[in-house]
mmCIF file of C-alpha atoms in Angstrom:
data_model
loop_
_atom_site.group_PDB
_atom_site.id
_atom_site.type_symbol
_atom_site.label_atom_id
_atom_site.label_comp_id
_atom_site.label_asym_id
_atom_site.label_seq_id
_atom_site.Cartn_x
_atom_site.Cartn_y
_atom_site.Cartn_z
ATOM 1 C CA ASP A 1 0.000 0.000 0.000
ATOM 2 C CA THR A 2 1.491 3.336 -1.007
ATOM 3 C CA GLY A 3 -0.855 5.622 0.899
ATOM 4 C CA VAL A 4 -0.323 7.507 4.146
ATOM 5 C CA SER A 5 -0.004 5.144 7.069
ATOM 6 C CA GLN A 6 -0.425 5.919 10.749
ATOM 7 C CA ASP A 7 0.493 3.953 13.814
ATOM 8 C CA PRO A 8 -0.987 2.990 16.164
ATOM 9 C CA ARG A 9 -4.554 3.041 14.932
ATOM 10 C CA HIS A 10 -5.899 3.048 18.467
ATOM 11 C CA LYS A 11 -4.331 4.055 21.746
ATOM 12 C CA ILE A 12 -5.886 3.984 25.188
ATOM 13 C CA THR A 13 -3.906 5.644 27.928
ATOM 14 C CA LYS A 14 -4.312 6.975 31.436
ATOM 15 C CA ARG A 15 -4.324 10.663 32.163
ATOM 16 C CA GLY A 16 -0.820 11.963 32.709
ATOM 17 C CA GLN A 17 0.919 9.455 30.463
ATOM 18 C CA ASN A 18 2.846 10.360 27.319
ATOM 19 C CA VAL A 19 1.842 9.054 23.906
ATOM 20 C CA THR A 20 3.506 9.156 20.513
ATOM 21 C CA PHE A 21 1.947 8.724 17.092
ATOM 22 C CA ARG A 22 3.822 8.006 13.909
ATOM 23 C CA CYS A 23 2.947 8.993 10.359
ATOM 24 C CA ASP A 24 4.551 7.642 7.204
ATOM 25 C CA PRO A 25 3.624 9.857 4.252
ATOM 26 C CA ILE A 26 3.550 8.975 0.585
ATOM 27 C CA SER A 27 7.221 8.608 -0.269
ATOM 28 C CA GLU A 28 7.725 11.473 -2.700
ATOM 29 C CA HIS A 29 5.613 13.959 -0.736
ATOM 30 C CA ASN A 30 7.561 16.793 0.828
ATOM 31 C CA ARG A 31 4.740 18.291 2.901
ATOM 32 C CA LEU A 32 3.250 16.626 5.934
ATOM 33 C CA TYR A 33 0.309 17.864 8.010
ATOM 34 C CA TRP A 34 -1.161 16.923 11.369
ATOM 35 C CA TYR A 35 -4.814 17.421 12.245
ATOM 36 C CA ARG A 36 -6.985 16.612 15.219
ATOM 37 C CA GLN A 37 -10.641 15.646 14.958
ATOM 38 C CA THR A 38 -13.207 15.246 17.716
ATOM 39 C CA LEU A 39 -16.573 13.599 17.305
ATOM 40 C CA GLY A 40 -18.961 15.543 15.093
ATOM 41 C CA GLN A 41 -16.416 18.197 14.176
ATOM 42 C CA GLY A 42 -14.291 18.799 11.121
ATOM 43 C CA PRO A 43 -10.547 18.180 11.347
ATOM 44 C CA GLU A 44 -8.580 20.982 13.046
ATOM 45 C CA PHE A 45 -5.186 21.942 11.681
ATOM 46 C CA LEU A 46 -2.300 21.458 14.137
ATOM 47 C CA THR A 47 0.954 21.839 12.239
ATOM 48 C CA TYR A 48 2.748 21.175 8.983
ATOM 49 C CA PHE A 49 6.226 20.433 7.693
ATOM 50 C CA GLN A 50 7.992 21.066 4.463
ATOM 51 C CA ASN A 51 10.675 18.394 4.363
ATOM 52 C CA GLU A 52 12.158 18.477 7.888
ATOM 53 C CA ALA A 53 11.235 22.086 8.652
ATOM 54 C CA GLN A 54 8.169 22.763 10.772
ATOM 55 C CA LEU A 55 6.725 25.815 9.042
ATOM 56 C CA GLU A 56 3.537 26.487 10.956
ATOM 57 C CA LYS A 57 1.984 25.571 14.293
ATOM 58 C CA SER A 58 -1.591 26.235 15.279
ATOM 59 C CA ARG A 59 -2.429 27.862 18.601
ATOM 60 C CA LEU A 60 -4.177 24.569 19.348
ATOM 61 C CA LEU A 61 -0.758 22.980 19.678
ATOM 62 C CA SER A 62 -0.054 23.542 23.361
ATOM 63 C CA ASP A 63 3.356 23.130 24.973
ATOM 64 C CA ARG A 64 2.481 19.516 25.741
ATOM 65 C CA PHE A 65 2.410 18.722 22.031
ATOM 66 C CA SER A 66 5.510 18.326 19.910
ATOM 67 C CA ALA A 67 5.901 17.176 16.348
ATOM 68 C CA GLU A 68 9.030 16.221 14.477
ATOM 69 C CA ARG A 69 10.009 15.120 11.034
ATOM 70 C CA PRO A 70 13.731 14.504 11.522
ATOM 71 C CA LYS A 71 14.764 13.328 8.075
ATOM 72 C CA GLY A 72 11.956 14.777 6.043
ATOM 73 C CA SER A 73 10.263 11.419 5.760
ATOM 74 C CA PHE A 74 8.150 10.009 8.603
ATOM 75 C CA SER A 75 6.838 12.241 11.371
ATOM 76 C CA THR A 76 5.979 11.773 15.028
ATOM 77 C CA LEU A 77 3.473 13.624 17.163
ATOM 78 C CA GLU A 78 4.044 13.350 20.896
ATOM 79 C CA ILE A 79 1.608 14.394 23.585
ATOM 80 C CA GLN A 80 3.035 14.713 27.073
ATOM 81 C CA ARG A 81 1.009 14.491 30.276
ATOM 82 C CA THR A 82 -2.165 13.599 28.437
ATOM 83 C CA GLU A 83 -5.483 15.049 29.546
ATOM 84 C CA GLN A 84 -8.984 13.758 28.899
ATOM 85 C CA GLY A 85 -9.523 16.654 26.516
ATOM 86 C CA ASP A 86 -6.804 15.217 24.271
ATOM 87 C CA SER A 87 -9.088 12.323 23.365
ATOM 88 C CA ALA A 88 -9.565 12.621 19.622
ATOM 89 C CA MET A 89 -8.622 11.217 16.246
ATOM 90 C CA TYR A 90 -5.201 12.433 15.119
ATOM 91 C CA LEU A 91 -4.966 12.586 11.354
ATOM 92 C CA CYS A 92 -1.865 12.876 9.219
ATOM 93 C CA ALA A 93 -1.816 14.004 5.606
ATOM 94 C CA SER A 94 0.852 14.543 2.987
ATOM 95 C CA SER A 95 1.111 16.442 -0.266
ATOM 96 C CA LEU A 96 3.595 17.371 -2.930
ATOM 97 C CA ALA A 97 4.582 21.013 -3.186
ATOM 98 C CA GLU A 98 6.660 21.923 -6.199
ATOM 99 C CA SER A 99 8.382 25.249 -6.634
ATOM 100 C CA GLY A 100 6.383 27.545 -8.824
ATOM 101 C CA ARG A 101 3.420 25.193 -8.940
ATOM 102 C CA ARG A 102 0.256 24.851 -6.956
ATOM 103 C CA THR A 103 0.503 22.542 -3.973
ATOM 104 C CA GLY A 104 -1.119 19.221 -4.723
ATOM 105 C CA GLU A 105 -4.062 17.675 -2.993
ATOM 106 C CA LEU A 106 -3.726 16.317 0.511
ATOM 107 C CA PHE A 107 -3.782 12.564 1.051
ATOM 108 C CA PHE A 108 -4.930 11.570 4.512
ATOM 109 C CA GLY A 109 -4.199 8.517 6.572
ATOM 110 C CA GLU A 110 -6.914 6.687 8.479
ATOM 111 C CA GLY A 111 -5.927 8.329 11.715
ATOM 112 C CA SER A 112 -4.824 7.348 15.207
ATOM 113 C CA ARG A 113 -7.613 7.352 17.746
ATOM 114 C CA LEU A 114 -6.579 8.400 21.246
ATOM 115 C CA THR A 115 -8.676 7.719 24.324
ATOM 116 C CA VAL A 116 -7.472 9.210 27.595
ATOM 117 C CA LEU A 117 -9.061 7.669 30.681
ATOM 118 C CA ASP B 1 -8.730 32.220 6.683
ATOM 119 C CA ALA B 2 -11.676 32.688 4.343
ATOM 120 C CA LYS B 3 -14.724 30.794 5.539
ATOM 121 C CA THR B 4 -17.401 28.731 3.905
ATOM 122 C CA THR B 5 -21.011 28.073 4.833
ATOM 123 C CA GLN B 6 -22.678 24.742 4.149
ATOM 124 C CA PRO B 7 -25.933 23.131 5.260
ATOM 125 C CA ASN B 8 -25.412 20.789 8.191
ATOM 126 C CA SER B 9 -27.104 17.860 6.502
ATOM 127 C CA MET B 10 -28.787 16.739 3.299
ATOM 128 C CA GLU B 11 -30.636 13.660 2.161
ATOM 129 C CA SER B 12 -30.676 12.032 -1.206
ATOM 130 C CA ASN B 13 -32.167 8.993 -2.840
ATOM 131 C CA GLU B 14 -29.916 6.421 -4.406
ATOM 132 C CA GLU B 15 -29.212 6.910 -8.115
ATOM 133 C CA GLU B 16 -30.497 10.478 -8.072
ATOM 134 C CA PRO B 17 -28.315 13.577 -8.550
ATOM 135 C CA VAL B 18 -27.208 15.507 -5.479
ATOM 136 C CA HIS B 19 -26.345 19.197 -5.380
ATOM 137 C CA LEU B 20 -24.318 20.233 -2.353
ATOM 138 C CA PRO B 21 -24.164 24.020 -1.972
ATOM 139 C CA CYS B 22 -21.399 26.133 -0.460
ATOM 140 C CA ASN B 23 -21.263 29.872 0.156
ATOM 141 C CA HIS B 24 -17.924 31.653 0.334
ATOM 142 C CA SER B 25 -18.680 35.340 0.023
ATOM 143 C CA THR B 26 -15.267 36.435 1.354
ATOM 144 C CA ILE B 27 -13.270 34.451 -1.192
ATOM 145 C CA SER B 28 -10.122 36.144 -2.440
ATOM 146 C CA GLY B 29 -8.590 36.034 -5.872
ATOM 147 C CA THR B 30 -5.944 33.504 -4.851
ATOM 148 C CA ASP B 31 -8.321 31.068 -3.160
ATOM 149 C CA TYR B 32 -9.038 27.768 -4.827
ATOM 150 C CA ILE B 33 -12.305 26.026 -3.987
ATOM 151 C CA HIS B 34 -11.682 22.493 -2.787
ATOM 152 C CA TRP B 35 -14.057 19.719 -1.853
ATOM 153 C CA TYR B 36 -13.090 16.808 0.328
ATOM 154 C CA ARG B 37 -15.285 14.126 1.783
ATOM 155 C CA GLN B 38 -14.937 11.912 4.809
ATOM 156 C CA LEU B 39 -16.518 8.506 4.884
ATOM 157 C CA PRO B 40 -17.291 6.983 8.279
ATOM 158 C CA SER B 41 -14.170 5.919 10.190
ATOM 159 C CA GLN B 42 -11.824 7.154 7.463
ATOM 160 C CA GLY B 43 -9.638 10.171 6.844
ATOM 161 C CA PRO B 44 -10.853 12.829 4.414
ATOM 162 C CA GLU B 45 -10.327 12.261 0.712
ATOM 163 C CA TYR B 46 -10.013 14.708 -2.139
ATOM 164 C CA VAL B 47 -13.011 15.059 -4.413
ATOM 165 C CA ILE B 48 -12.468 18.005 -6.730
ATOM 166 C CA HIS B 49 -11.216 21.575 -6.876
ATOM 167 C CA GLY B 50 -11.500 24.637 -9.080
ATOM 168 C CA LEU B 51 -10.627 28.297 -9.385
ATOM 169 C CA THR B 52 -13.047 29.982 -11.766
ATOM 170 C CA SER B 53 -14.317 27.519 -14.334
ATOM 171 C CA ASN B 54 -16.592 24.554 -13.798
ATOM 172 C CA VAL B 55 -14.727 21.294 -13.389
ATOM 173 C CA ASN B 56 -15.567 17.649 -13.964
ATOM 174 C CA ASN B 57 -13.805 14.504 -12.871
ATOM 175 C CA ARG B 58 -14.736 10.871 -12.396
ATOM 176 C CA MET B 59 -16.142 11.506 -8.946
ATOM 177 C CA ALA B 60 -18.135 14.700 -9.334
ATOM 178 C CA SER B 61 -18.644 18.069 -10.981
ATOM 179 C CA LEU B 62 -17.987 21.473 -9.486
ATOM 180 C CA ALA B 63 -20.068 24.424 -10.572
ATOM 181 C CA ILE B 64 -18.635 27.805 -9.593
ATOM 182 C CA ALA B 65 -20.713 30.967 -9.653
ATOM 183 C CA GLU B 66 -19.501 33.740 -11.918
ATOM 184 C CA ASP B 67 -18.693 35.997 -8.934
ATOM 185 C CA ARG B 68 -17.054 33.016 -7.166
ATOM 186 C CA LYS B 69 -19.027 33.674 -4.003
ATOM 187 C CA SER B 70 -20.687 30.298 -4.123
ATOM 188 C CA SER B 71 -20.185 26.870 -5.595
ATOM 189 C CA THR B 72 -22.042 23.578 -5.897
ATOM 190 C CA LEU B 73 -20.685 20.068 -5.783
ATOM 191 C CA ILE B 74 -22.695 17.778 -8.005
ATOM 192 C CA LEU B 75 -22.819 14.034 -7.605
ATOM 193 C CA HIS B 76 -24.521 12.850 -10.742
ATOM 194 C CA ARG B 77 -25.892 9.578 -9.397
ATOM 195 C CA ALA B 78 -25.655 9.102 -5.656
ATOM 196 C CA THR B 79 -24.808 5.659 -4.365
ATOM 197 C CA LEU B 80 -24.905 4.343 -0.824
ATOM 198 C CA ARG B 81 -21.110 4.624 -0.777
ATOM 199 C CA ASP B 82 -21.409 8.379 -1.254
ATOM 200 C CA ALA B 83 -22.842 8.776 2.247
ATOM 201 C CA ALA B 84 -20.236 10.948 3.938
ATOM 202 C CA VAL B 85 -19.468 14.396 5.310
ATOM 203 C CA TYR B 86 -18.603 16.754 2.463
ATOM 204 C CA TYR B 87 -16.331 19.698 3.179
ATOM 205 C CA CYS B 88 -16.088 22.809 1.038
ATOM 206 C CA ILE B 89 -12.757 24.522 1.692
ATOM 207 C CA LEU B 90 -11.041 27.627 0.406
ATOM 208 C CA ARG B 91 -7.374 26.999 -0.012
ATOM 209 C CA ASP B 92 -4.778 29.707 -0.446
ATOM 210 C CA VAL B 93 -1.660 27.947 -1.632
ATOM 211 C CA ALA B 94 0.374 30.927 -0.467
ATOM 212 C CA GLN B 95 -0.518 29.846 3.084
ATOM 213 C CA GLY B 96 1.319 26.550 2.951
ATOM 214 C CA GLY B 97 -1.457 24.733 1.205
ATOM 215 C CA LYS B 98 -3.077 23.681 4.460
ATOM 216 C CA LEU B 99 -6.798 22.989 4.550
ATOM 217 C CA ILE B 100 -9.030 24.653 7.108
ATOM 218 C CA PHE B 101 -12.111 22.483 7.553
ATOM 219 C CA GLY B 102 -15.520 23.730 8.604
ATOM 220 C CA GLN B 103 -18.417 21.603 9.800
ATOM 221 C CA GLY B 104 -19.256 20.206 6.390
ATOM 222 C CA THR B 105 -22.503 18.735 5.105
ATOM 223 C CA GLU B 106 -23.465 15.269 6.205
ATOM 224 C CA LEU B 107 -24.999 13.532 3.223
ATOM 225 C CA SER B 108 -27.222 10.539 3.779
ATOM 226 C CA VAL B 109 -28.322 8.391 0.860
ATOM 227 C CA LYS B 110 -31.504 6.376 1.028
ATOM 228 C CA PRO B 111 -31.893 3.169 -0.961
#
């Protein structure tokens, strides 16, 4: 399968624990995005990378959240000291941005569902 | 970010056409109109996009008003697999190409 893959698909944790999600984008895609989605709402933008550089972070991304894309390929999203309000689906997407051309469509993974007890 | 307005929900009968409206009165000249849909328990998927002219692809058609302040996604023959939340999004590629999702329209399709 050459789509965007996310791991784990489901994570149940206790409040206060740290969790990490991984996203593997489509191989030639240089842009990678993280979103969060709660039940009944549209996805909310969190952050995005161009290659290894994190170019934008939403105000939703509190200090407990950190995202990395160390080699410009896969990315991780870590949440420290989880709270019940962090329970959500975390979606990753990738796209191809070429200089002088319009950024391509976003391809989304199936998401990582987090439940904080 | 420019915003869009969509009905919360719509119903359709199977094999009939569906017209999903979207208002975007504050659209700027560099905004593309994108449509994504999200099937239950899946991530969103691209449907179609356009700038000024109407567009057709294998999934749907996009009709854009002459003043660009509204658009309509057209599914020519709805199937049960088209039941999803449809998002109309204005995308300024100068802003990193990110998508800002609204609430979308939940489409249900009756057999």
